[in-house]
Amino acid sequence: MGEHIIKLPDVGEGVAEAELVEWHVKIGDMVREDTVLAAVMTDKATVEIPSPVDGEILWLGAEIGDTVAIGSPIVRLKVAGDGNVVADTKSPEVTAASTPTPNPSPQGGGGGATASKGGAKPTSSSSANPKGIEGGEAAATESPSPLWGGARGGGTAPTSQVATPAGAPRPVGERPLASPAVRLRAKEAGIDLRQVAGSGPAGRIGHEDIEAFLARGPQVARTSGLARNDAIQDIKVVGLRRKIAEKMSLSKSRIPHITYVEEIDVTALEELRAALNKEKRPGRGGVERPKLTLLPFLMRAMVKAIADQPNLNSLFDDEAGIIHQHGGIHIGIAAQTPSGLVVPVVKHAEARDIWDCGAEIIRLAEAAKSGTATRDELSGSTITITSLGAMGGVATTPVINHPEVAIIGVNKMMVRPVWDGTQFIPRKMMNLSSSFDHRVIDGWDAAVFIQRIKTLLETPALIFVD
């Protein structure tokens, strides 16, 4: 038997490090070739790390949320044959059955007060960082990590003990063991079963325990079922959420925003969109044209408006004092995914017609939601659209995607009464809430830009006129 060290591979051009966001294995697991071991994140793109060989997990070299340099060891396997570790650098085997040691401090390092149930943590430096790995022997680890006990990702670890109400035999959140008949009786008597000590196996509560509890007095027995919860859970901010936090902090701390809100009458646009969606005409390559939403129309309107004001399609390097004005219009589309907010990018919108824009939005949205979007698909935007659809609200204050200088926010569409000079008529109305970098975009320029978009959306035939 030998040992095989797996190092963090090159996960993208120009990437020097990556954040570990998920472990799919734990110490002692048997894995086969191509089994996914972990997931790392770079620039909002998640990359899975597979095992190149069959073997048993001996050591995991990082915790959830750690930043790992490319080429650093992350996993050690016991394999058949010689492996890729020379004999004098092999370390004693580390297994998940290592004896856990108590943690004297419940704070710090993202660890909890005790190891997770069913798991264990290393008790010496040889189990936490075997010899032969960069840096030699590490000091003994005091705090447990999510990788002991087989936790998969998340980086969430309770760091304080759950509070127990006065007189309660079990902590808040622990479900009492009792039969349905006992539970019904307790409910009818107004008894909180968490306050009842069970005399049966594993603390199971029986009818005799209910009777004993009632015998102690109604002032204790009859409760409302409400109890204080003093538990505090410390959640480590890792992965995509940390990337979002860093990006938002950068944008709000360095960009002085000016937000401009304008009302748009989209009645004619919606009629045109419905008519176009009824047509069954093939698009490019014989593929059926996609169903159009509002966004492709907005994108084409932005392209026309940027042609008149190219300074809106820029990136501002505030440290160098340079505005990089781009010819290509690369529109980021903010998309909500189960993991958080990402911004896939429709490249060269100026070279796409309205159906091509729609098809690319659909493709990128599916890739973002499934977690398969590439680094290139999630970077390179020069201006961004943000839309919450039906949840869009009446008005919002969008945060600019640094180092861009503008973001266009789409609010929800509503039917409102509009005065036409003689009477009120129902019209489909929608607000655009847009933010601009006031260091390089004056309020007048922002207003002219949005008014141009308003004209195009309210008279949608103009969008198709070159």
mmCIF file of C-alpha atoms in Angstrom, residues 220-423:
data_model
loop_
_atom_site.group_PDB
_atom_site.id
_atom_site.type_symbol
_atom_site.label_atom_id
_atom_site.label_comp_id
_atom_site.label_asym_id
_atom_site.label_seq_id
_atom_site.Cartn_x
_atom_site.Cartn_y
_atom_site.Cartn_z
ATOM 1 C CA VAL A 220 -45.816 24.173 36.465
ATOM 2 C CA ALA A 221 -47.763 21.675 34.390
ATOM 3 C CA ARG A 222 -50.030 24.003 32.469
ATOM 4 C CA THR A 223 -47.960 26.128 30.128
ATOM 5 C CA SER A 224 -48.697 27.986 26.946
ATOM 6 C CA GLY A 225 -46.139 25.982 24.992
ATOM 7 C CA LEU A 226 -44.044 29.125 24.505
ATOM 8 C CA ALA A 227 -40.430 29.077 25.623
ATOM 9 C CA ARG A 228 -37.465 31.404 25.316
ATOM 10 C CA ASN A 229 -34.829 30.497 22.767
ATOM 11 C CA ASP A 230 -31.458 31.962 23.706
ATOM 12 C CA ALA A 231 -29.465 29.955 21.176
ATOM 13 C CA ILE A 232 -26.927 31.821 19.056
ATOM 14 C CA GLN A 233 -25.568 30.313 15.864
ATOM 15 C CA ASP A 234 -22.375 31.647 14.305
ATOM 16 C CA ILE A 235 -22.447 31.224 10.527
ATOM 17 C CA LYS A 236 -19.162 31.559 8.689
ATOM 18 C CA VAL A 237 -19.501 33.615 5.521
ATOM 19 C CA VAL A 238 -17.886 31.534 2.790
ATOM 20 C CA GLY A 239 -18.054 30.825 -0.919
ATOM 21 C CA LEU A 240 -20.399 32.853 -3.085
ATOM 22 C CA ARG A 241 -21.857 34.731 -0.118
ATOM 23 C CA ARG A 242 -18.396 36.015 0.823
ATOM 24 C CA LYS A 243 -17.732 37.051 -2.787
ATOM 25 C CA ILE A 244 -21.029 38.965 -2.834
ATOM 26 C CA ALA A 245 -20.232 40.649 0.495
ATOM 27 C CA GLU A 246 -16.815 41.762 -0.729
ATOM 28 C CA LYS A 247 -18.208 43.073 -4.021
ATOM 29 C CA MET A 248 -21.061 44.995 -2.380
ATOM 30 C CA SER A 249 -18.732 46.529 0.221
ATOM 31 C CA LEU A 250 -16.351 47.630 -2.518
ATOM 32 C CA SER A 251 -19.134 49.188 -4.591
ATOM 33 C CA LYS A 252 -20.841 51.054 -1.747
ATOM 34 C CA SER A 253 -17.633 52.271 -0.117
ATOM 35 C CA ARG A 254 -15.978 53.596 -3.291
ATOM 36 C CA ILE A 255 -18.793 54.624 -5.637
ATOM 37 C CA PRO A 256 -20.961 57.697 -4.888
ATOM 38 C CA HIS A 257 -24.290 56.537 -6.312
ATOM 39 C CA ILE A 258 -26.945 58.700 -7.919
ATOM 40 C CA THR A 259 -30.253 56.863 -8.486
ATOM 41 C CA TYR A 260 -32.750 58.034 -11.092
ATOM 42 C CA VAL A 261 -36.292 56.597 -11.195
ATOM 43 C CA GLU A 262 -38.525 57.004 -14.242
ATOM 44 C CA GLU A 263 -41.988 55.683 -15.105
ATOM 45 C CA ILE A 264 -42.375 53.810 -18.408
ATOM 46 C CA ASP A 265 -45.630 53.046 -20.254
ATOM 47 C CA VAL A 266 -45.008 49.532 -21.629
ATOM 48 C CA THR A 267 -48.520 48.874 -22.953
ATOM 49 C CA ALA A 268 -47.472 48.980 -26.619
ATOM 50 C CA LEU A 269 -44.329 46.977 -25.867
ATOM 51 C CA GLU A 270 -46.317 44.231 -24.173
ATOM 52 C CA GLU A 271 -48.733 44.051 -27.120
ATOM 53 C CA LEU A 272 -45.806 43.747 -29.540
ATOM 54 C CA ARG A 273 -44.087 41.134 -27.381
ATOM 55 C CA ALA A 274 -47.268 39.028 -27.203
ATOM 56 C CA ALA A 275 -47.692 39.218 -31.002
ATOM 57 C CA LEU A 276 -44.078 38.201 -31.666
ATOM 58 C CA ASN A 277 -44.324 35.272 -29.247
ATOM 59 C CA LYS A 278 -47.356 33.940 -31.139
ATOM 60 C CA GLU A 279 -45.327 33.588 -34.317
ATOM 61 C CA LYS A 280 -43.805 30.160 -34.969
ATOM 62 C CA ARG A 281 -40.879 31.206 -37.121
ATOM 63 C CA PRO A 282 -37.480 29.462 -37.086
ATOM 64 C CA GLY A 283 -34.506 31.441 -35.904
ATOM 65 C CA ARG A 284 -30.834 31.017 -36.664
ATOM 66 C CA GLY A 285 -29.821 27.485 -37.612
ATOM 67 C CA GLY A 286 -33.457 26.430 -38.001
ATOM 68 C CA VAL A 287 -34.010 26.472 -34.223
ATOM 69 C CA GLU A 288 -37.359 27.836 -33.060
ATOM 70 C CA ARG A 289 -37.147 31.373 -31.761
ATOM 71 C CA PRO A 290 -37.260 31.699 -27.965
ATOM 72 C CA LYS A 291 -40.151 33.257 -26.090
ATOM 73 C CA LEU A 292 -39.323 36.908 -25.558
ATOM 74 C CA THR A 293 -39.411 38.594 -22.164
ATOM 75 C CA LEU A 294 -38.996 42.296 -21.507
ATOM 76 C CA LEU A 295 -35.220 42.024 -21.091
ATOM 77 C CA PRO A 296 -34.225 41.543 -24.769
ATOM 78 C CA PHE A 297 -36.172 44.698 -25.676
ATOM 79 C CA LEU A 298 -34.458 46.587 -22.861
ATOM 80 C CA MET A 299 -31.053 45.326 -23.995
ATOM 81 C CA ARG A 300 -31.603 46.513 -27.551
ATOM 82 C CA ALA A 301 -32.859 49.878 -26.245
ATOM 83 C CA MET A 302 -29.699 50.196 -24.133
ATOM 84 C CA VAL A 303 -27.536 49.430 -27.160
ATOM 85 C CA LYS A 304 -29.167 52.295 -29.087
ATOM 86 C CA ALA A 305 -28.905 54.685 -26.118
ATOM 87 C CA ILE A 306 -25.229 53.811 -25.565
ATOM 88 C CA ALA A 307 -24.531 54.616 -29.228
ATOM 89 C CA ASP A 308 -25.487 58.216 -28.364
ATOM 90 C CA GLN A 309 -23.706 58.185 -24.967
ATOM 91 C CA PRO A 310 -20.775 55.752 -25.135
ATOM 92 C CA ASN A 311 -19.403 56.981 -21.802
ATOM 93 C CA LEU A 312 -22.141 54.940 -20.075
ATOM 94 C CA ASN A 313 -20.493 51.748 -21.353
ATOM 95 C CA SER A 314 -17.319 52.168 -19.327
ATOM 96 C CA LEU A 315 -15.238 50.789 -16.491
ATOM 97 C CA PHE A 316 -13.693 53.323 -14.106
ATOM 98 C CA ASP A 317 -10.268 52.498 -12.683
ATOM 99 C CA ASP A 318 -10.428 54.940 -9.787
ATOM 100 C CA GLU A 319 -6.957 54.052 -8.505
ATOM 101 C CA ALA A 320 -5.297 54.925 -11.825
ATOM 102 C CA GLY A 321 -7.785 57.695 -12.612
ATOM 103 C CA ILE A 322 -8.638 56.179 -16.007
ATOM 104 C CA ILE A 323 -12.034 55.547 -17.633
ATOM 105 C CA HIS A 324 -11.922 52.542 -19.954
ATOM 106 C CA GLN A 325 -14.639 53.209 -22.528
ATOM 107 C CA HIS A 326 -15.547 49.982 -24.334
ATOM 108 C CA GLY A 327 -16.786 49.603 -27.881
ATOM 109 C CA GLY A 328 -18.291 46.174 -27.239
ATOM 110 C CA ILE A 329 -21.441 46.238 -25.111
ATOM 111 C CA HIS A 330 -21.325 43.359 -22.631
ATOM 112 C CA ILE A 331 -24.493 43.396 -20.539
ATOM 113 C CA GLY A 332 -24.495 41.624 -17.176
ATOM 114 C CA ILE A 333 -27.842 40.127 -16.137
ATOM 115 C CA ALA A 334 -28.103 39.814 -12.361
ATOM 116 C CA ALA A 335 -29.586 36.378 -11.623
ATOM 117 C CA GLN A 336 -30.691 34.860 -8.337
ATOM 118 C CA THR A 337 -29.582 31.249 -7.839
ATOM 119 C CA PRO A 338 -29.937 28.825 -4.906
ATOM 120 C CA SER A 339 -26.385 29.756 -3.885
ATOM 121 C CA GLY A 340 -26.840 33.518 -4.191
ATOM 122 C CA LEU A 341 -26.606 36.362 -6.686
ATOM 123 C CA VAL A 342 -24.480 35.900 -9.817
ATOM 124 C CA VAL A 343 -24.126 38.049 -12.932
ATOM 125 C CA PRO A 344 -23.793 36.086 -16.196
ATOM 126 C CA VAL A 345 -22.808 38.277 -19.118
ATOM 127 C CA VAL A 346 -24.323 38.579 -22.600
ATOM 128 C CA LYS A 347 -21.249 39.443 -24.662
ATOM 129 C CA HIS A 348 -21.461 41.849 -27.618
ATOM 130 C CA ALA A 349 -25.132 42.761 -27.326
ATOM 131 C CA GLU A 350 -24.546 45.310 -30.094
ATOM 132 C CA ALA A 351 -24.091 42.411 -32.545
ATOM 133 C CA ARG A 352 -27.204 40.460 -31.487
ATOM 134 C CA ASP A 353 -30.779 40.865 -32.610
ATOM 135 C CA ILE A 354 -33.657 40.704 -30.152
ATOM 136 C CA TRP A 355 -34.143 36.919 -30.480
ATOM 137 C CA ASP A 356 -30.443 36.203 -30.149
ATOM 138 C CA CYS A 357 -30.398 38.288 -26.971
ATOM 139 C CA GLY A 358 -33.368 36.313 -25.642
ATOM 140 C CA ALA A 359 -31.792 32.941 -26.432
ATOM 141 C CA GLU A 360 -28.505 33.924 -24.780
ATOM 142 C CA ILE A 361 -30.297 35.139 -21.637
ATOM 143 C CA ILE A 362 -32.085 31.777 -21.352
ATOM 144 C CA ARG A 363 -28.855 29.816 -21.867
ATOM 145 C CA LEU A 364 -26.883 31.828 -19.331
ATOM 146 C CA ALA A 365 -29.689 31.760 -16.741
ATOM 147 C CA GLU A 366 -29.871 27.954 -16.921
ATOM 148 C CA ALA A 367 -26.085 27.661 -16.600
ATOM 149 C CA ALA A 368 -26.053 30.018 -13.605
ATOM 150 C CA LYS A 369 -28.859 28.206 -11.770
ATOM 151 C CA SER A 370 -27.318 24.778 -12.376
ATOM 152 C CA GLY A 371 -23.889 25.987 -11.240
ATOM 153 C CA THR A 372 -22.256 25.166 -14.592
ATOM 154 C CA ALA A 373 -21.556 28.729 -15.731
ATOM 155 C CA THR A 374 -17.894 29.239 -16.570
ATOM 156 C CA ARG A 375 -15.616 31.972 -15.297
ATOM 157 C CA ASP A 376 -15.736 33.645 -18.714
ATOM 158 C CA GLU A 377 -19.552 33.635 -18.679
ATOM 159 C CA LEU A 378 -19.584 35.330 -15.267
ATOM 160 C CA SER A 379 -17.115 38.119 -15.992
ATOM 161 C CA GLY A 380 -16.393 40.922 -18.439
ATOM 162 C CA SER A 381 -19.580 43.004 -18.164
ATOM 163 C CA THR A 382 -19.498 46.721 -18.996
ATOM 164 C CA ILE A 383 -23.033 47.607 -17.809
ATOM 165 C CA THR A 384 -25.599 45.605 -15.847
ATOM 166 C CA ILE A 385 -29.353 44.984 -15.707
ATOM 167 C CA THR A 386 -30.972 43.927 -12.440
ATOM 168 C CA SER A 387 -34.560 42.698 -12.299
ATOM 169 C CA LEU A 388 -36.605 40.947 -9.640
ATOM 170 C CA GLY A 389 -39.503 40.282 -11.997
ATOM 171 C CA ALA A 390 -42.867 40.269 -10.235
ATOM 172 C CA MET A 391 -41.004 40.902 -6.950
ATOM 173 C CA GLY A 392 -39.416 44.037 -8.397
ATOM 174 C CA GLY A 393 -41.207 46.515 -6.162
ATOM 175 C CA VAL A 394 -42.272 50.037 -7.097
ATOM 176 C CA ALA A 395 -38.751 51.476 -6.902
ATOM 177 C CA THR A 396 -35.303 50.222 -5.898
ATOM 178 C CA THR A 397 -31.799 51.635 -5.437
ATOM 179 C CA PRO A 398 -29.539 49.233 -7.369
ATOM 180 C CA VAL A 399 -25.888 48.888 -6.370
ATOM 181 C CA ILE A 400 -23.429 49.407 -9.239
ATOM 182 C CA ASN A 401 -21.328 46.408 -10.209
ATOM 183 C CA HIS A 402 -17.828 47.850 -9.599
ATOM 184 C CA PRO A 403 -15.939 49.000 -11.675
ATOM 185 C CA GLU A 404 -18.865 49.707 -14.013
ATOM 186 C CA VAL A 405 -20.467 53.150 -13.978
ATOM 187 C CA ALA A 406 -24.151 52.306 -14.480
ATOM 188 C CA ILE A 407 -26.792 49.717 -13.611
ATOM 189 C CA ILE A 408 -30.381 49.616 -14.906
ATOM 190 C CA GLY A 409 -33.017 48.312 -12.483
ATOM 191 C CA VAL A 410 -36.331 46.903 -13.710
ATOM 192 C CA ASN A 411 -39.298 47.180 -11.359
ATOM 193 C CA LYS A 412 -42.541 45.226 -11.501
ATOM 194 C CA MET A 413 -45.177 45.933 -14.114
ATOM 195 C CA MET A 414 -48.604 47.081 -12.935
ATOM 196 C CA VAL A 415 -51.839 48.237 -14.555
ATOM 197 C CA ARG A 416 -52.476 51.813 -13.434
ATOM 198 C CA PRO A 417 -55.045 54.467 -14.350
ATOM 199 C CA VAL A 418 -53.426 57.091 -16.584
ATOM 200 C CA TRP A 419 -55.028 60.425 -17.549
ATOM 201 C CA ASP A 420 -55.027 60.891 -21.337
ATOM 202 C CA GLY A 421 -56.413 64.429 -21.282
ATOM 203 C CA THR A 422 -60.079 63.517 -21.212
ATOM 204 C CA GLN A 423 -60.350 60.411 -19.038
#
